[in-house]
Amino acid sequence: MTSPYETLGVSRDATQKDIQSAYRKLAKKLHPDLNPGDKGAEDRFKAVSAAYSLLGDEDKRGKYDRGEIDETGAETPPRHYYRDYAQSGDAGARYESAHGFSDFAEADDIFSSFFSRRAGGQQQRQRGRDTHFSMEIAFLDAANGTKTQITLPGGGAALDLTIPPGTRDGQTLRLRGKGEPGRDGAPAGDALIDIRVRPHPLFATDGDDVRYEVPISLSEAVLGGKIRVPTIDGAVNVSIAPHTNTGKTLRLKGKGLHKPGGGHGDAYVSLKIVLPQAPDPALSAFVEGWAAGKTEDPRKGMGG
């Protein structure tokens, strides 16, 4: 099975920044929206996303590198050998204790509380333990909010989950009463869902704001006009002033992420002039005969 490092085309000693950069480059190339009808690109995009889901999380990456989980993120079964338990000189001593059952688990383990109640001869109400899971969602689903159904691992029930608008990467959603059941009528624990947001090939977050680059034609740059610009909640019309240069940034107020306290951030659109893909003889002839173009020096003042 191909390793996630091979899928992303990075080495095992790559930094987290290198991994994110590799993912964003591949996602831009393979995203289904940019390759409609290309099943091969769609399959590769899914594989790349799965690999980034593993390696983009430092904790998961560490577990994978140590062999604690496999390429799918599933835990690998631990191996136990007799020598792990035996002690030199007295192999049986490891199984004996003056504390009865108390050495079977740490103090905060569920087995510890179970055995201590057995030893004391009394039953106690105990709230169920919280359970922790992780879930990866698309950038736009996190930004705009969505409803989905999840099935908890281990044969758990199917649950309806609401992703609030403006959900951030690393945020934890709490499903009350969906954890482990309590004892003797005590309430159940909660299910805690750690959210991982996949990077988007176009949009990048900057706090509550969104930043991205949009290409414009030479004609639009010189003459100005109206163009359609994508945002996280749909395309909008914006005006470009005549003689607009690459790097000009437009601010779209309120088109950023939902703020936790209400309201929205802004979208900042950086414009980039893109020449026609196919050479245009008429354009080349015009520039060749454009006298002012031969004396214009856009690098003046940069030195050298």
PDB file of C-alpha atoms in Angstrom:
ATOM      1  CA  MET A   1       0.000   0.000   0.000  1.00  0.00           C
ATOM      2  CA  THR A   2       1.340   3.422  -0.965  1.00  0.00           C
ATOM      3  CA  SER A   3       2.432   5.449   2.046  1.00  0.00           C
ATOM      4  CA  PRO A   4       0.880   8.896   2.606  1.00  0.00           C
ATOM      5  CA  TYR A   5       4.359  10.416   2.173  1.00  0.00           C
ATOM      6  CA  GLU A   6       4.595   8.877  -1.312  1.00  0.00           C
ATOM      7  CA  THR A   7       1.073  10.045  -2.155  1.00  0.00           C
ATOM      8  CA  LEU A   8       1.979  13.652  -1.330  1.00  0.00           C
ATOM      9  CA  GLY A   9       5.434  13.344  -2.890  1.00  0.00           C
ATOM     10  CA  VAL A  10       7.351  14.357   0.252  1.00  0.00           C
ATOM     11  CA  SER A  11      10.075  12.727   2.318  1.00  0.00           C
ATOM     12  CA  ARG A  12       9.535  11.359   5.817  1.00  0.00           C
ATOM     13  CA  ASP A  13      11.559  14.225   7.313  1.00  0.00           C
ATOM     14  CA  ALA A  14       9.441  16.894   5.585  1.00  0.00           C
ATOM     15  CA  THR A  15       8.238  19.765   7.776  1.00  0.00           C
ATOM     16  CA  GLN A  16       4.531  20.363   8.411  1.00  0.00           C
ATOM     17  CA  LYS A  17       4.805  23.423   6.165  1.00  0.00           C
ATOM     18  CA  ASP A  18       6.283  21.282   3.372  1.00  0.00           C
ATOM     19  CA  ILE A  19       3.409  18.820   3.742  1.00  0.00           C
ATOM     20  CA  GLN A  20       0.775  21.550   3.599  1.00  0.00           C
ATOM     21  CA  SER A  21       2.466  23.142   0.578  1.00  0.00           C
ATOM     22  CA  ALA A  22       2.578  19.807  -1.260  1.00  0.00           C
ATOM     23  CA  TYR A  23      -1.081  19.173  -0.501  1.00  0.00           C
ATOM     24  CA  ARG A  24      -2.220  22.610  -1.673  1.00  0.00           C
ATOM     25  CA  LYS A  25      -0.254  22.223  -4.934  1.00  0.00           C
ATOM     26  CA  LEU A  26      -1.791  18.815  -5.659  1.00  0.00           C
ATOM     27  CA  ALA A  27      -5.282  19.907  -4.562  1.00  0.00           C
ATOM     28  CA  LYS A  28      -5.213  22.844  -6.973  1.00  0.00           C
ATOM     29  CA  LYS A  29      -4.211  20.498  -9.786  1.00  0.00           C
ATOM     30  CA  LEU A  30      -6.600  17.626  -9.008  1.00  0.00           C
ATOM     31  CA  HIS A  31      -9.670  19.285  -7.460  1.00  0.00           C
ATOM     32  CA  PRO A  32     -12.884  17.836  -9.045  1.00  0.00           C
ATOM     33  CA  ASP A  33     -14.235  21.340  -9.682  1.00  0.00           C
ATOM     34  CA  LEU A  34     -11.241  21.993 -11.909  1.00  0.00           C
ATOM     35  CA  ASN A  35     -11.370  18.560 -13.601  1.00  0.00           C
ATOM     36  CA  PRO A  36     -15.060  17.866 -14.302  1.00  0.00           C
ATOM     37  CA  GLY A  37     -15.668  14.305 -15.468  1.00  0.00           C
ATOM     38  CA  ASP A  38     -12.070  13.179 -14.855  1.00  0.00           C
ATOM     39  CA  LYS A  39     -12.476  10.101 -12.640  1.00  0.00           C
ATOM     40  CA  GLY A  40      -8.721   9.591 -12.394  1.00  0.00           C
ATOM     41  CA  ALA A  41      -8.162  13.106 -11.065  1.00  0.00           C
ATOM     42  CA  GLU A  42     -11.065  12.657  -8.637  1.00  0.00           C
ATOM     43  CA  ASP A  43      -9.598   9.403  -7.269  1.00  0.00           C
ATOM     44  CA  ARG A  44      -6.148  10.969  -6.889  1.00  0.00           C
ATOM     45  CA  PHE A  45      -7.690  13.996  -5.142  1.00  0.00           C
ATOM     46  CA  LYS A  46      -9.373  11.659  -2.639  1.00  0.00           C
ATOM     47  CA  ALA A  47      -6.090   9.835  -2.025  1.00  0.00           C
ATOM     48  CA  VAL A  48      -4.207  13.103  -1.589  1.00  0.00           C
ATOM     49  CA  SER A  49      -6.864  14.410   0.821  1.00  0.00           C
ATOM     50  CA  ALA A  50      -6.716  11.204   2.862  1.00  0.00           C
ATOM     51  CA  ALA A  51      -2.916  11.405   3.033  1.00  0.00           C
ATOM     52  CA  TYR A  52      -3.048  15.026   4.184  1.00  0.00           C
ATOM     53  CA  SER A  53      -5.694  14.172   6.764  1.00  0.00           C
ATOM     54  CA  LEU A  54      -3.115  11.852   8.321  1.00  0.00           C
ATOM     55  CA  LEU A  55       0.134  13.799   7.877  1.00  0.00           C
ATOM     56  CA  GLY A  56      -1.344  17.283   8.264  1.00  0.00           C
ATOM     57  CA  ASP A  57      -2.197  16.459  11.875  1.00  0.00           C
ATOM     58  CA  GLU A  58       1.063  16.363  13.859  1.00  0.00           C
ATOM     59  CA  ASP A  59      -0.404  14.015  16.474  1.00  0.00           C
ATOM     60  CA  LYS A  60      -1.670  11.535  13.847  1.00  0.00           C
ATOM     61  CA  ARG A  61       1.583  11.816  11.920  1.00  0.00           C
ATOM     62  CA  GLY A  62       3.547  10.936  15.035  1.00  0.00           C
ATOM     63  CA  LYS A  63       1.356   7.907  15.683  1.00  0.00           C
ATOM     64  CA  TYR A  64       1.747   6.764  12.078  1.00  0.00           C
ATOM     65  CA  ASP A  65       5.523   7.177  12.174  1.00  0.00           C
ATOM     66  CA  ARG A  66       5.635   5.130  15.397  1.00  0.00           C
ATOM     67  CA  GLY A  67       3.472   2.421  13.836  1.00  0.00           C
ATOM     68  CA  GLU A  68       0.549   3.027  16.207  1.00  0.00           C
ATOM     69  CA  ILE A  69      -1.881   3.625  13.313  1.00  0.00           C
ATOM     70  CA  ASP A  70      -1.877   2.556   9.670  1.00  0.00           C
ATOM     71  CA  GLU A  71      -2.341   4.493   6.413  1.00  0.00           C
ATOM     72  CA  THR A  72      -6.112   4.662   6.986  1.00  0.00           C
ATOM     73  CA  GLY A  73      -5.724   6.091  10.491  1.00  0.00           C
ATOM     74  CA  ALA A  74      -6.901   2.840  12.133  1.00  0.00           C
ATOM     75  CA  GLU A  75      -5.083   1.699  15.245  1.00  0.00           C
ATOM     76  CA  THR A  76      -2.669  -1.175  14.733  1.00  0.00           C
ATOM     77  CA  PRO A  77      -3.027  -4.058  17.208  1.00  0.00           C
ATOM     78  CA  PRO A  78      -0.336  -3.881  19.893  1.00  0.00           C
ATOM     79  CA  ARG A  79       2.046  -6.778  20.334  1.00  0.00           C
ATOM     80  CA  HIS A  80       2.697  -8.087  23.834  1.00  0.00           C
ATOM     81  CA  TYR A  81       5.476 -10.510  24.684  1.00  0.00           C
ATOM     82  CA  TYR A  82       6.138 -12.378  27.881  1.00  0.00           C
ATOM     83  CA  ARG A  83       9.337 -10.402  28.432  1.00  0.00           C
ATOM     84  CA  ASP A  84       7.243  -7.219  28.671  1.00  0.00           C
ATOM     85  CA  TYR A  85       5.810  -8.522  31.929  1.00  0.00           C
ATOM     86  CA  ALA A  86       8.579 -10.708  33.329  1.00  0.00           C
ATOM     87  CA  GLN A  87      11.102  -9.238  35.731  1.00  0.00           C
ATOM     88  CA  SER A  88      14.638 -10.538  36.033  1.00  0.00           C
ATOM     89  CA  GLY A  89      15.030 -12.960  38.908  1.00  0.00           C
ATOM     90  CA  ASP A  90      11.329 -13.456  39.627  1.00  0.00           C
ATOM     91  CA  ALA A  91       9.013 -13.676  36.628  1.00  0.00           C
ATOM     92  CA  GLY A  92       5.967 -14.232  38.839  1.00  0.00           C
ATOM     93  CA  ALA A  93       6.464 -11.094  40.933  1.00  0.00           C
ATOM     94  CA  ARG A  94       4.867  -8.920  38.245  1.00  0.00           C
ATOM     95  CA  TYR A  95       1.517 -10.565  38.886  1.00  0.00           C
ATOM     96  CA  GLU A  96       1.517 -10.154  42.643  1.00  0.00           C
ATOM     97  CA  SER A  97       0.502  -7.038  44.547  1.00  0.00           C
ATOM     98  CA  ALA A  98      -0.336  -6.039  48.060  1.00  0.00           C
ATOM     99  CA  HIS A  99      -3.009  -3.709  46.654  1.00  0.00           C
ATOM    100  CA  GLY A 100      -5.410  -6.303  45.308  1.00  0.00           C
ATOM    101  CA  PHE A 101      -6.897  -5.120  42.028  1.00  0.00           C
ATOM    102  CA  SER A 102      -5.578  -1.564  42.175  1.00  0.00           C
ATOM    103  CA  ASP A 103      -2.496  -2.225  40.059  1.00  0.00           C
ATOM    104  CA  PHE A 104      -4.541  -3.234  37.017  1.00  0.00           C
ATOM    105  CA  ALA A 105      -4.992   0.367  35.895  1.00  0.00           C
ATOM    106  CA  GLU A 106      -4.125   3.972  36.576  1.00  0.00           C
ATOM    107  CA  ALA A 107      -6.253   5.997  38.979  1.00  0.00           C
ATOM    108  CA  ASP A 108      -8.218   7.710  36.197  1.00  0.00           C
ATOM    109  CA  ASP A 109      -8.964   4.501  34.310  1.00  0.00           C
ATOM    110  CA  ILE A 110     -12.489   3.118  34.304  1.00  0.00           C
ATOM    111  CA  PHE A 111     -11.215  -0.248  35.520  1.00  0.00           C
ATOM    112  CA  SER A 112      -9.612   1.362  38.548  1.00  0.00           C
ATOM    113  CA  SER A 113     -12.909   2.886  39.676  1.00  0.00           C
ATOM    114  CA  PHE A 114     -14.670  -0.415  39.002  1.00  0.00           C
ATOM    115  CA  PHE A 115     -12.301  -2.516  41.099  1.00  0.00           C
ATOM    116  CA  SER A 116     -12.159   0.042  43.914  1.00  0.00           C
ATOM    117  CA  ARG A 117     -15.952  -0.122  44.216  1.00  0.00           C
ATOM    118  CA  ARG A 118     -15.835  -3.919  44.233  1.00  0.00           C
ATOM    119  CA  ALA A 119     -13.194  -3.892  46.940  1.00  0.00           C
ATOM    120  CA  GLY A 120     -15.211  -1.462  49.077  1.00  0.00           C
ATOM    121  CA  GLY A 121     -18.395  -3.458  48.678  1.00  0.00           C
ATOM    122  CA  GLN A 122     -20.468  -0.463  47.535  1.00  0.00           C
ATOM    123  CA  GLN A 123     -22.064   0.750  44.326  1.00  0.00           C
ATOM    124  CA  GLN A 124     -21.702   4.381  43.245  1.00  0.00           C
ATOM    125  CA  ARG A 125     -23.402   6.394  40.548  1.00  0.00           C
ATOM    126  CA  GLN A 126     -20.855   7.366  37.972  1.00  0.00           C
ATOM    127  CA  ARG A 127     -21.295   9.591  34.915  1.00  0.00           C
ATOM    128  CA  GLY A 128     -20.258   7.922  31.678  1.00  0.00           C
ATOM    129  CA  ARG A 129     -16.898   8.813  30.206  1.00  0.00           C
ATOM    130  CA  ASP A 130     -16.601  11.234  27.307  1.00  0.00           C
ATOM    131  CA  THR A 131     -15.536   9.725  23.994  1.00  0.00           C
ATOM    132  CA  HIS A 132     -13.234  11.475  21.517  1.00  0.00           C
ATOM    133  CA  PHE A 133     -13.348  11.238  17.738  1.00  0.00           C
ATOM    134  CA  SER A 134     -11.953  13.206  14.796  1.00  0.00           C
ATOM    135  CA  MET A 135     -13.685  14.186  11.589  1.00  0.00           C
ATOM    136  CA  GLU A 136     -12.467  15.851   8.398  1.00  0.00           C
ATOM    137  CA  ILE A 137     -14.738  18.268   6.523  1.00  0.00           C
ATOM    138  CA  ALA A 138     -14.451  20.408   3.398  1.00  0.00           C
ATOM    139  CA  PHE A 139     -13.460  24.062   3.751  1.00  0.00           C
ATOM    140  CA  LEU A 140     -16.738  25.428   2.374  1.00  0.00           C
ATOM    141  CA  ASP A 141     -18.807  23.158   4.639  1.00  0.00           C
ATOM    142  CA  ALA A 142     -16.909  24.557   7.629  1.00  0.00           C
ATOM    143  CA  ALA A 143     -17.233  28.137   6.394  1.00  0.00           C
ATOM    144  CA  ASN A 144     -20.941  28.027   5.542  1.00  0.00           C
ATOM    145  CA  GLY A 145     -22.129  25.328   7.937  1.00  0.00           C
ATOM    146  CA  THR A 146     -23.789  22.066   6.985  1.00  0.00           C
ATOM    147  CA  LYS A 147     -25.704  19.103   8.383  1.00  0.00           C
ATOM    148  CA  THR A 148     -24.409  15.583   8.021  1.00  0.00           C
ATOM    149  CA  GLN A 149     -24.892  12.148   9.514  1.00  0.00           C
ATOM    150  CA  ILE A 150     -22.037  10.331  11.189  1.00  0.00           C
ATOM    151  CA  THR A 151     -21.692   6.837  12.588  1.00  0.00           C
ATOM    152  CA  LEU A 152     -19.572   6.565  15.704  1.00  0.00           C
ATOM    153  CA  PRO A 153     -16.828   3.904  15.550  1.00  0.00           C
ATOM    154  CA  GLY A 154     -17.223   0.536  17.185  1.00  0.00           C
ATOM    155  CA  GLY A 155     -20.749  -0.106  15.939  1.00  0.00           C
ATOM    156  CA  GLY A 156     -22.063   3.138  17.370  1.00  0.00           C
ATOM    157  CA  ALA A 157     -25.372   4.693  16.419  1.00  0.00           C
ATOM    158  CA  ALA A 158     -25.866   7.013  13.458  1.00  0.00           C
ATOM    159  CA  LEU A 159     -26.079  10.612  14.665  1.00  0.00           C
ATOM    160  CA  ASP A 160     -27.175  13.837  13.015  1.00  0.00           C
ATOM    161  CA  LEU A 161     -24.391  16.397  13.310  1.00  0.00           C
ATOM    162  CA  THR A 162     -24.738  20.125  12.669  1.00  0.00           C
ATOM    163  CA  ILE A 163     -21.567  21.934  11.616  1.00  0.00           C
ATOM    164  CA  PRO A 164     -22.061  25.603  12.613  1.00  0.00           C
ATOM    165  CA  PRO A 165     -21.084  28.293  10.076  1.00  0.00           C
ATOM    166  CA  GLY A 166     -17.557  29.536  10.674  1.00  0.00           C
ATOM    167  CA  THR A 167     -16.275  26.290  12.194  1.00  0.00           C
ATOM    168  CA  ARG A 168     -12.471  26.476  12.469  1.00  0.00           C
ATOM    169  CA  ASP A 169      -9.797  23.842  12.005  1.00  0.00           C
ATOM    170  CA  GLY A 170      -9.088  22.217  15.383  1.00  0.00           C
ATOM    171  CA  GLN A 171     -12.450  23.176  16.884  1.00  0.00           C
ATOM    172  CA  THR A 172     -14.216  20.545  18.997  1.00  0.00           C
ATOM    173  CA  LEU A 173     -17.956  19.923  18.728  1.00  0.00           C
ATOM    174  CA  ARG A 174     -19.748  18.387  21.709  1.00  0.00           C
ATOM    175  CA  LEU A 175     -22.654  15.949  21.379  1.00  0.00           C
ATOM    176  CA  ARG A 176     -24.155  15.829  24.849  1.00  0.00           C
ATOM    177  CA  GLY A 177     -25.156  12.439  26.179  1.00  0.00           C
ATOM    178  CA  LYS A 178     -23.651  10.554  23.215  1.00  0.00           C
ATOM    179  CA  GLY A 179     -20.605   9.210  25.056  1.00  0.00           C
ATOM    180  CA  GLU A 180     -20.351   6.078  27.191  1.00  0.00           C
ATOM    181  CA  PRO A 181     -23.393   5.235  29.341  1.00  0.00           C
ATOM    182  CA  GLY A 182     -23.338   6.046  33.043  1.00  0.00           C
ATOM    183  CA  ARG A 183     -23.542   3.494  35.879  1.00  0.00           C
ATOM    184  CA  ASP A 184     -26.546   2.970  38.101  1.00  0.00           C
ATOM    185  CA  GLY A 185     -28.683   5.594  36.409  1.00  0.00           C
ATOM    186  CA  ALA A 186     -26.004   8.274  36.144  1.00  0.00           C
ATOM    187  CA  PRO A 187     -26.031  10.381  32.939  1.00  0.00           C
ATOM    188  CA  ALA A 188     -24.061   9.347  29.882  1.00  0.00           C
ATOM    189  CA  GLY A 189     -20.873  11.120  28.895  1.00  0.00           C
ATOM    190  CA  ASP A 190     -20.500  13.303  25.816  1.00  0.00           C
ATOM    191  CA  ALA A 191     -19.079  12.607  22.367  1.00  0.00           C
ATOM    192  CA  LEU A 192     -16.379  15.131  21.457  1.00  0.00           C
ATOM    193  CA  ILE A 193     -15.733  15.560  17.725  1.00  0.00           C
ATOM    194  CA  ASP A 194     -12.400  17.169  16.800  1.00  0.00           C
ATOM    195  CA  ILE A 195     -12.808  18.938  13.450  1.00  0.00           C
ATOM    196  CA  ARG A 196     -10.108  18.984  10.782  1.00  0.00           C
ATOM    197  CA  VAL A 197     -10.786  21.386   7.901  1.00  0.00           C
ATOM    198  CA  ARG A 198      -9.228  20.474   4.544  1.00  0.00           C
ATOM    199  CA  PRO A 199      -7.394  23.399   2.935  1.00  0.00           C
ATOM    200  CA  HIS A 200      -9.162  24.853  -0.110  1.00  0.00           C
ATOM    201  CA  PRO A 201      -7.287  25.171  -3.430  1.00  0.00           C
ATOM    202  CA  LEU A 202      -8.390  28.829  -3.762  1.00  0.00           C
ATOM    203  CA  PHE A 203      -9.378  30.295  -0.395  1.00  0.00           C
ATOM    204  CA  ALA A 204      -6.945  30.787   2.504  1.00  0.00           C
ATOM    205  CA  THR A 205      -8.010  32.004   5.954  1.00  0.00           C
ATOM    206  CA  ASP A 206      -6.481  34.930   7.798  1.00  0.00           C
ATOM    207  CA  GLY A 207      -8.264  35.049  11.144  1.00  0.00           C
ATOM    208  CA  ASP A 208     -11.875  35.912  10.287  1.00  0.00           C
ATOM    209  CA  ASP A 209     -10.876  37.081   6.798  1.00  0.00           C
ATOM    210  CA  VAL A 210     -10.401  35.118   3.579  1.00  0.00           C
ATOM    211  CA  ARG A 211      -7.647  35.872   1.068  1.00  0.00           C
ATOM    212  CA  TYR A 212      -7.264  34.579  -2.468  1.00  0.00           C
ATOM    213  CA  GLU A 213      -6.019  35.439  -5.945  1.00  0.00           C
ATOM    214  CA  VAL A 214      -8.206  35.980  -9.024  1.00  0.00           C
ATOM    215  CA  PRO A 215      -6.842  36.257 -12.596  1.00  0.00           C
ATOM    216  CA  ILE A 216      -7.909  39.071 -14.925  1.00  0.00           C
ATOM    217  CA  SER A 217      -7.271  39.534 -18.635  1.00  0.00           C
ATOM    218  CA  LEU A 218      -5.020  42.200 -20.110  1.00  0.00           C
ATOM    219  CA  SER A 219      -8.092  43.893 -21.580  1.00  0.00           C
ATOM    220  CA  GLU A 220      -9.825  44.001 -18.177  1.00  0.00           C
ATOM    221  CA  ALA A 221      -6.668  45.379 -16.581  1.00  0.00           C
ATOM    222  CA  VAL A 222      -6.233  48.176 -19.132  1.00  0.00           C
ATOM    223  CA  LEU A 223      -9.852  49.166 -19.735  1.00  0.00           C
ATOM    224  CA  GLY A 224     -11.445  48.192 -16.419  1.00  0.00           C
ATOM    225  CA  GLY A 225     -14.990  46.876 -16.127  1.00  0.00           C
ATOM    226  CA  LYS A 226     -17.053  44.413 -14.115  1.00  0.00           C
ATOM    227  CA  ILE A 227     -16.017  40.814 -13.466  1.00  0.00           C
ATOM    228  CA  ARG A 228     -17.501  37.868 -11.552  1.00  0.00           C
ATOM    229  CA  VAL A 229     -15.456  36.938  -8.491  1.00  0.00           C
ATOM    230  CA  PRO A 230     -15.988  33.789  -6.381  1.00  0.00           C
ATOM    231  CA  THR A 231     -16.570  34.076  -2.618  1.00  0.00           C
ATOM    232  CA  ILE A 232     -17.154  31.431   0.029  1.00  0.00           C
ATOM    233  CA  ASP A 233     -20.936  31.826  -0.329  1.00  0.00           C
ATOM    234  CA  GLY A 234     -21.245  32.416  -4.086  1.00  0.00           C
ATOM    235  CA  ALA A 235     -19.908  34.600  -6.892  1.00  0.00           C
ATOM    236  CA  VAL A 236     -20.433  38.382  -6.892  1.00  0.00           C
ATOM    237  CA  ASN A 237     -19.883  41.194  -9.398  1.00  0.00           C
ATOM    238  CA  VAL A 238     -17.037  43.605  -8.685  1.00  0.00           C
ATOM    239  CA  SER A 239     -15.720  46.628 -10.593  1.00  0.00           C
ATOM    240  CA  ILE A 240     -12.127  46.947 -11.749  1.00  0.00           C
ATOM    241  CA  ALA A 241     -10.715  50.414 -12.359  1.00  0.00           C
ATOM    242  CA  PRO A 242      -8.898  51.107 -15.647  1.00  0.00           C
ATOM    243  CA  HIS A 243      -5.112  50.563 -15.567  1.00  0.00           C
ATOM    244  CA  THR A 244      -5.228  48.015 -12.756  1.00  0.00           C
ATOM    245  CA  ASN A 245      -1.940  46.277 -12.008  1.00  0.00           C
ATOM    246  CA  THR A 246      -1.191  42.792 -10.758  1.00  0.00           C
ATOM    247  CA  GLY A 247      -1.211  42.838  -6.965  1.00  0.00           C
ATOM    248  CA  LYS A 248      -4.132  45.245  -6.667  1.00  0.00           C
ATOM    249  CA  THR A 249      -6.269  44.016  -3.760  1.00  0.00           C
ATOM    250  CA  LEU A 250     -10.024  44.424  -3.559  1.00  0.00           C
ATOM    251  CA  ARG A 251     -11.806  44.285  -0.201  1.00  0.00           C
ATOM    252  CA  LEU A 252     -15.208  42.593  -0.226  1.00  0.00           C
ATOM    253  CA  LYS A 253     -16.746  43.637   3.074  1.00  0.00           C
ATOM    254  CA  GLY A 254     -18.611  40.927   4.976  1.00  0.00           C
ATOM    255  CA  LYS A 255     -17.588  38.152   2.580  1.00  0.00           C
ATOM    256  CA  GLY A 256     -15.241  36.443   5.021  1.00  0.00           C
ATOM    257  CA  LEU A 257     -15.902  33.864   7.746  1.00  0.00           C
ATOM    258  CA  HIS A 258     -18.641  33.967  10.345  1.00  0.00           C
ATOM    259  CA  LYS A 259     -17.251  35.487  13.542  1.00  0.00           C
ATOM    260  CA  PRO A 260     -17.852  33.594  16.813  1.00  0.00           C
ATOM    261  CA  GLY A 261     -19.490  36.659  18.354  1.00  0.00           C
ATOM    262  CA  GLY A 262     -21.584  37.488  15.272  1.00  0.00           C
ATOM    263  CA  GLY A 263     -20.967  39.243  11.989  1.00  0.00           C
ATOM    264  CA  HIS A 264     -18.476  38.329   9.281  1.00  0.00           C
ATOM    265  CA  GLY A 265     -14.902  38.958   8.321  1.00  0.00           C
ATOM    266  CA  ASP A 266     -13.947  40.318   4.918  1.00  0.00           C
ATOM    267  CA  ALA A 267     -12.639  38.824   1.682  1.00  0.00           C
ATOM    268  CA  TYR A 268      -9.437  40.242   0.184  1.00  0.00           C
ATOM    269  CA  VAL A 269      -9.066  39.519  -3.529  1.00  0.00           C
ATOM    270  CA  SER A 270      -5.636  39.971  -5.099  1.00  0.00           C
ATOM    271  CA  LEU A 271      -5.807  40.550  -8.866  1.00  0.00           C
ATOM    272  CA  LYS A 272      -3.298  38.989 -11.253  1.00  0.00           C
ATOM    273  CA  ILE A 273      -2.979  39.894 -14.927  1.00  0.00           C
ATOM    274  CA  VAL A 274      -2.864  36.804 -17.143  1.00  0.00           C
ATOM    275  CA  LEU A 275      -1.949  36.990 -20.834  1.00  0.00           C
ATOM    276  CA  PRO A 276      -3.807  34.850 -23.417  1.00  0.00           C
ATOM    277  CA  GLN A 277      -2.679  31.228 -23.427  1.00  0.00           C
ATOM    278  CA  ALA A 278      -2.238  31.285 -27.209  1.00  0.00           C
ATOM    279  CA  PRO A 279       0.057  33.985 -28.674  1.00  0.00           C
ATOM    280  CA  ASP A 280      -1.917  36.774 -30.370  1.00  0.00           C
ATOM    281  CA  PRO A 281      -0.093  38.220 -33.413  1.00  0.00           C
ATOM    282  CA  ALA A 282      -2.179  41.413 -33.251  1.00  0.00           C
ATOM    283  CA  LEU A 283      -1.236  41.986 -29.624  1.00  0.00           C
ATOM    284  CA  SER A 284       2.425  41.280 -30.370  1.00  0.00           C
ATOM    285  CA  ALA A 285       2.363  43.707 -33.299  1.00  0.00           C
ATOM    286  CA  PHE A 286       0.754  46.411 -31.176  1.00  0.00           C
ATOM    287  CA  VAL A 287       3.348  46.076 -28.407  1.00  0.00           C
ATOM    288  CA  GLU A 288       6.169  46.019 -30.963  1.00  0.00           C
ATOM    289  CA  GLY A 289       4.994  49.362 -32.349  1.00  0.00           C
ATOM    290  CA  TRP A 290       4.175  50.862 -28.929  1.00  0.00           C
ATOM    291  CA  ALA A 291       6.918  53.439 -28.474  1.00  0.00           C
ATOM    292  CA  ALA A 292       6.104  54.278 -24.835  1.00  0.00           C
ATOM    293  CA  GLY A 293       6.385  50.620 -23.923  1.00  0.00           C
ATOM    294  CA  LYS A 294      10.047  50.584 -24.901  1.00  0.00           C
ATOM    295  CA  THR A 295      10.966  53.379 -22.485  1.00  0.00           C
ATOM    296  CA  GLU A 296       8.794  52.273 -19.537  1.00  0.00           C
ATOM    297  CA  ASP A 297      10.838  50.660 -16.728  1.00  0.00           C
ATOM    298  CA  PRO A 298       8.628  49.059 -14.053  1.00  0.00           C
ATOM    299  CA  ARG A 299      11.738  48.096 -12.043  1.00  0.00           C
ATOM    300  CA  LYS A 300      13.014  51.651 -11.698  1.00  0.00           C
ATOM    301  CA  GLY A 301      14.148  52.363  -8.179  1.00  0.00           C
ATOM    302  CA  MET A 302      14.789  48.686  -7.311  1.00  0.00           C
ATOM    303  CA  GLY A 303      18.541  49.026  -7.842  1.00  0.00           C
ATOM    304  CA  GLY A 304      20.771  47.130 -10.211  1.00  0.00           C
TER     305      GLY A 304
END
